[in-house]
C-alpha positions as a LaTeX table, in Angstrom:
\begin{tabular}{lrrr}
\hline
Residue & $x$ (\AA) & $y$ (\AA) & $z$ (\AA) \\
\hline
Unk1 & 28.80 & 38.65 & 35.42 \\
Unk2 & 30.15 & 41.76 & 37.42 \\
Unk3 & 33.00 & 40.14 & 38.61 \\
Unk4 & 33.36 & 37.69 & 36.05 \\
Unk5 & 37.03 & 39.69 & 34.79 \\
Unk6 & 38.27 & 39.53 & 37.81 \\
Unk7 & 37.16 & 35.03 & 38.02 \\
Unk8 & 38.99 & 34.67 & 34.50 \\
Unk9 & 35.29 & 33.92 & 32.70 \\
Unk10 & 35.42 & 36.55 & 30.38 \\
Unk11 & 38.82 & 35.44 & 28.85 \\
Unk12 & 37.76 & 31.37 & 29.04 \\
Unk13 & 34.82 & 32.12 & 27.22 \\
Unk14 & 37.14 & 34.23 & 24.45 \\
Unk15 & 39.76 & 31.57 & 24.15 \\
Unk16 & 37.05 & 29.07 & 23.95 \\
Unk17 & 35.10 & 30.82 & 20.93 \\
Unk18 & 38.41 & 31.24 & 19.40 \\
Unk19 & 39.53 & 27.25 & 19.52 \\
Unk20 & 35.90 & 26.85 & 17.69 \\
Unk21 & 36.27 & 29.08 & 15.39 \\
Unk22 & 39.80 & 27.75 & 14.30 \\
Unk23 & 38.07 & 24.53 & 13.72 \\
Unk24 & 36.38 & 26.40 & 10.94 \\
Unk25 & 32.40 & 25.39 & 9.93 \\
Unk26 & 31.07 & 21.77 & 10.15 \\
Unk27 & 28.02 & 19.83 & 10.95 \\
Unk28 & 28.48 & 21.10 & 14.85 \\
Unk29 & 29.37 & 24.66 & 13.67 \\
Unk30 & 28.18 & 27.67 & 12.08 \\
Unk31 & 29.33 & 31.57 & 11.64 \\
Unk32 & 27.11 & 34.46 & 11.25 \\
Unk33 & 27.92 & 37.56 & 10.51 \\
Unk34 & 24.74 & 39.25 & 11.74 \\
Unk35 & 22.08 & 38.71 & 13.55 \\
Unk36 & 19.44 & 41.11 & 12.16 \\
Unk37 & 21.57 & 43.82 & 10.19 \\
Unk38 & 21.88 & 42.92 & 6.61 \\
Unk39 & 25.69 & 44.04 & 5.91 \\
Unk40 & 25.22 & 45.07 & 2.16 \\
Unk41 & 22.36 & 47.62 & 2.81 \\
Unk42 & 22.97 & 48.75 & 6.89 \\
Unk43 & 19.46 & 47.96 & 7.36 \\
Unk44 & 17.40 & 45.31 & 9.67 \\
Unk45 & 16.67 & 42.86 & 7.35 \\
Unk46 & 14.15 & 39.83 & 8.44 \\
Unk47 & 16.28 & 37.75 & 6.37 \\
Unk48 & 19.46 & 37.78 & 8.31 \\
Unk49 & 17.10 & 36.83 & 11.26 \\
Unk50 & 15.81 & 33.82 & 9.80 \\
Unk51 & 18.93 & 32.51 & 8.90 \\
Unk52 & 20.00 & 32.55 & 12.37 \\
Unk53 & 16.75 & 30.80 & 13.21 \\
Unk54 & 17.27 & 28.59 & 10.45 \\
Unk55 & 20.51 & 26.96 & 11.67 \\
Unk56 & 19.70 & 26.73 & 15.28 \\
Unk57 & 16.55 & 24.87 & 13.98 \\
Unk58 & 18.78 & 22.32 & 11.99 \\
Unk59 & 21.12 & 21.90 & 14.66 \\
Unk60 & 17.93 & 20.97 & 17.26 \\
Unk61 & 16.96 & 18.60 & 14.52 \\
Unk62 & 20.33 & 16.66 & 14.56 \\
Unk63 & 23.00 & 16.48 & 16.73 \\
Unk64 & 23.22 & 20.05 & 18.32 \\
Unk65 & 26.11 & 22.77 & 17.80 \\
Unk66 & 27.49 & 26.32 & 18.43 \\
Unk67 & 26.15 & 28.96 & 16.34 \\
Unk68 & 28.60 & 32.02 & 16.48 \\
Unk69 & 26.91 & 35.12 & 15.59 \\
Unk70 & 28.88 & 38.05 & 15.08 \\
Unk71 & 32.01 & 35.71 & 12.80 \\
Unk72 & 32.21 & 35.78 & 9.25 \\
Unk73 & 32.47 & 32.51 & 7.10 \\
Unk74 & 36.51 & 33.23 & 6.74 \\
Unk75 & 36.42 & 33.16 & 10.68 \\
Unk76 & 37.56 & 36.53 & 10.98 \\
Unk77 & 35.59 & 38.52 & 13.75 \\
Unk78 & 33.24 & 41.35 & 13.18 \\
Unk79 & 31.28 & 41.91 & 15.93 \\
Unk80 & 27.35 & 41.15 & 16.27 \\
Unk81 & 25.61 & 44.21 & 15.08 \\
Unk82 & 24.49 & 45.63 & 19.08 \\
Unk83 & 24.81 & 48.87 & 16.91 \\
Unk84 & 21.29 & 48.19 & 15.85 \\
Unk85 & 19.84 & 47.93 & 19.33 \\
Unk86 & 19.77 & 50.75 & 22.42 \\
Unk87 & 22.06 & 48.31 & 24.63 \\
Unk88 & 23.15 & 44.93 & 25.46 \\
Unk89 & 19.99 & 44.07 & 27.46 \\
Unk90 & 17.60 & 45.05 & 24.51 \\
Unk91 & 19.61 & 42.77 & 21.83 \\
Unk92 & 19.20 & 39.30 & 24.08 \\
Unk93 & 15.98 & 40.61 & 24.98 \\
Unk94 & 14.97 & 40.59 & 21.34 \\
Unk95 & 16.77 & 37.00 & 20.22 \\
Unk96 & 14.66 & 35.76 & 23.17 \\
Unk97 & 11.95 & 36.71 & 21.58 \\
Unk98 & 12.74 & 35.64 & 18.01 \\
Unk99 & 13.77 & 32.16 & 19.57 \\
Unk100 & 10.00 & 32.13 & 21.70 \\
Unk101 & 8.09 & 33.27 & 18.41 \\
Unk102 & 9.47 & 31.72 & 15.83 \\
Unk103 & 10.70 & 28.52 & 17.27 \\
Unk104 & 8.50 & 28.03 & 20.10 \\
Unk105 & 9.20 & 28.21 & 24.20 \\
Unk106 & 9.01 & 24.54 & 24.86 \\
Unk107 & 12.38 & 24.55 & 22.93 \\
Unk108 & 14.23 & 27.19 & 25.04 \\
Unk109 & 15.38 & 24.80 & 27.35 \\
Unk110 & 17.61 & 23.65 & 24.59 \\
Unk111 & 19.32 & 26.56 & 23.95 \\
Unk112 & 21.57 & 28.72 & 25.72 \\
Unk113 & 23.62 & 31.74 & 24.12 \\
Unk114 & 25.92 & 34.45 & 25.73 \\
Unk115 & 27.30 & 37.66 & 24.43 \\
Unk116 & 31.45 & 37.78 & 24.76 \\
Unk117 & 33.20 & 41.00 & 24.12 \\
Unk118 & 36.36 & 40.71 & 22.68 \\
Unk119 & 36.83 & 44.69 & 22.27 \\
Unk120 & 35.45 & 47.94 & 22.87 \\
Unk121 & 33.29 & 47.33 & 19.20 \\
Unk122 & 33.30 & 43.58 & 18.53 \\
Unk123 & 31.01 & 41.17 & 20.18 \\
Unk124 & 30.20 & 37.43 & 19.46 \\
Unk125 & 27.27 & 35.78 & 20.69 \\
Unk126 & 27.89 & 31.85 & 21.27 \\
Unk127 & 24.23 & 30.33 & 20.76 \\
Unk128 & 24.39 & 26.55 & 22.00 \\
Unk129 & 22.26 & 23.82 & 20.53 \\
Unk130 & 21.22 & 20.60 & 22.48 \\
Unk131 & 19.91 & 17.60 & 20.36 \\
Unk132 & 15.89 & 17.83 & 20.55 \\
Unk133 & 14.60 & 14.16 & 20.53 \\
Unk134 & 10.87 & 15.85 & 19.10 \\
Unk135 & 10.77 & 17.30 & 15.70 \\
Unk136 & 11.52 & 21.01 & 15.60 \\
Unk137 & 9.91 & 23.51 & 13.34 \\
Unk138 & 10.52 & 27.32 & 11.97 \\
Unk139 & 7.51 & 29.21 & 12.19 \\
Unk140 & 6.92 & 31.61 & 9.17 \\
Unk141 & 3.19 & 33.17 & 9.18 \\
Unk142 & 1.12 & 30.10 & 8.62 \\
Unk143 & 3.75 & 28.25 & 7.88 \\
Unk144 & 6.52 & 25.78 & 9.76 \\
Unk145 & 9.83 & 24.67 & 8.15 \\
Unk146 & 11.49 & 22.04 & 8.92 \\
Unk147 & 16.02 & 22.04 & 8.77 \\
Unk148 & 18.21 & 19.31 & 9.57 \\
Unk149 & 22.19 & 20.14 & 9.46 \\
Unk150 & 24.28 & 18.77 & 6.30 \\
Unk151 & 28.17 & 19.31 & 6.80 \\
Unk152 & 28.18 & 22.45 & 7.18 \\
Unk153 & 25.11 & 23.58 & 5.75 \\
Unk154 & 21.31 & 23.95 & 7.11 \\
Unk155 & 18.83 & 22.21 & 4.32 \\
Unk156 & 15.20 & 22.21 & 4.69 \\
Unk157 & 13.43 & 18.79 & 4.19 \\
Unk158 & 9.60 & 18.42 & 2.82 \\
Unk159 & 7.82 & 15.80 & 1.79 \\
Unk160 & 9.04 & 12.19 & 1.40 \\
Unk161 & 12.21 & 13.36 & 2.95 \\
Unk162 & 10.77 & 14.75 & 5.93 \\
Unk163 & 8.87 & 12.03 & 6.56 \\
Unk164 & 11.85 & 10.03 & 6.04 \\
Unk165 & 14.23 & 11.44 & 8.43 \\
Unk166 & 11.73 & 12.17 & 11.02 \\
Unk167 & 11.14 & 8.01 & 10.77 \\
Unk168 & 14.68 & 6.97 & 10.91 \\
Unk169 & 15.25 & 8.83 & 13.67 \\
Unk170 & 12.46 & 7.73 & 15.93 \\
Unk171 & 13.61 & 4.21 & 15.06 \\
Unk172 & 17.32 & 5.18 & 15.85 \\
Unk173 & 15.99 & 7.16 & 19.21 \\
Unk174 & 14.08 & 3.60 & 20.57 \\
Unk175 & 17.13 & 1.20 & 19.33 \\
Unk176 & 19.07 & 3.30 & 21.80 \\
Unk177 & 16.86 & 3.07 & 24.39 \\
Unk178 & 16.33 & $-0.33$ & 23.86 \\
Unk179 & 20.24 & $-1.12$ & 24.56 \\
Unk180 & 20.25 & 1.64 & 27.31 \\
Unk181 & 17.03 & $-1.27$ & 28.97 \\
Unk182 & 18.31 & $-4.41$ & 27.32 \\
Unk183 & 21.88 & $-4.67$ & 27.58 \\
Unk184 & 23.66 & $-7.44$ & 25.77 \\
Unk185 & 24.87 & $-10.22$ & 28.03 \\
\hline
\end{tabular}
C-alpha cells in the first residue's frame, strides 16, 4: 500500500470505481452515501449501518456485486464519513466488525472491500460481494433477516417466499453441477 502511488494502484482502483459508478445502480450495484453517519442529523445512526449490511446480505444471496460506500444515488461522490472515526485503521477495523457480528465470520471470505481516496476529504470504500451458494442471514438481536437483490433494490423475503427462493436455488445450484458431472454428449 506504501508504494502503491508510485505502482499506478491507487489511480486503477479510482478509474475503476469511476467506470462503475457511470454504469449507475443495478442488480450488481449499489451507492451509499454513508456508512454509519446519518447525513440529515450528523449523528451515528444504526440505521445507516444496517443498510449497508442489508445490501451486502442481498448481494451474497444472489449473484454478488460492488457496494460503493461513500457515493450518493445521483453518483456524485461524497466521501465515506472517516470523519466519524479517529483514523483510517479504526473505520475498517469497525466494518470488520459489523460484517463478523452481524453477518457472521464464515461469510468473510466472501467479501473483500478497500478504502480509495480520491482527495484530501473524499473517500469511497469498494465492498465486493461473491455469490454465497448457503443461505445468508442479517442478524438483528434475536432475530435474522433474510435479502435477496431486485434490480437495483435489496428486498427482504419471509415466509412462503423465502422458502421459495431458497428452494429454487438449491435446485438451480445441483442442475449446474449436474452438467458441470454429466456433460451432454
Amino acid at each position: 500500500e506504501h508504494n502503491s502511488d508510485r505502482l499506478g494502484l491507487e489511480e486503477k482502483s479510482k478509474s475503476e470505481i469511476l467506470k462503475l459508478i457511470n454504469e449507475g445502480e443495478s442488480d450488481h450495484l449499489e451507492f451509499k452515501s454513508t456508512l454509519r453517519t446519518n447525513l440529515q442529523t450528523g449523528e451515528n445512526d444504526k440505521r445507516m449501518e444496517k443498510a449497508v449490511l442489508k445490501t451486502i446480505v442481498a448481494f451474497l444471496n444472489s449473484n454478488g456485486g460492488d457496494l460503493m460506500v461513500g457515493v450518493s444515488d445521483d453518483g456524485s461522490i461524497c466521501g465515506i464519513d472517516i470523519h466519524s472515526f479517529e483514523n483510517k485503521d479504526k473505520l475498517n477495523l469497525h466494518f470488520t466488525n459489523m460484517l463478523s457480528s452481524s453477518i457472521g465470520n464464515e461469510y468473510l471470505p466472501y467479501i473483500s472491500f478497500n478504502l480509495v481516496d480520491f482527495d484530501e476529504e473524499r473517500s469511497v470504500m469498494r465492498v465486493r460481494c461473491e455469490r454465497c451458494r448457503k443461505p445468508v442471514f442479517l442478524k438483528e438481536g434475536k432475530n435474522e433477516l433474510f435479502y435477496v437483490r431486485s434490480g437495483p433494490s435489496s428486498v427482504e423475503l419471509t415466509g412462503v417466499n423465502l422458502i421459495n427462493y431458497v428452494g429454487n436455488r438449491s435446485k438451480k445450484s445441483r442442475k449446474m453441477v449436474l452438467e458441470k458431472v454429466l456433460p451432454d454428449e
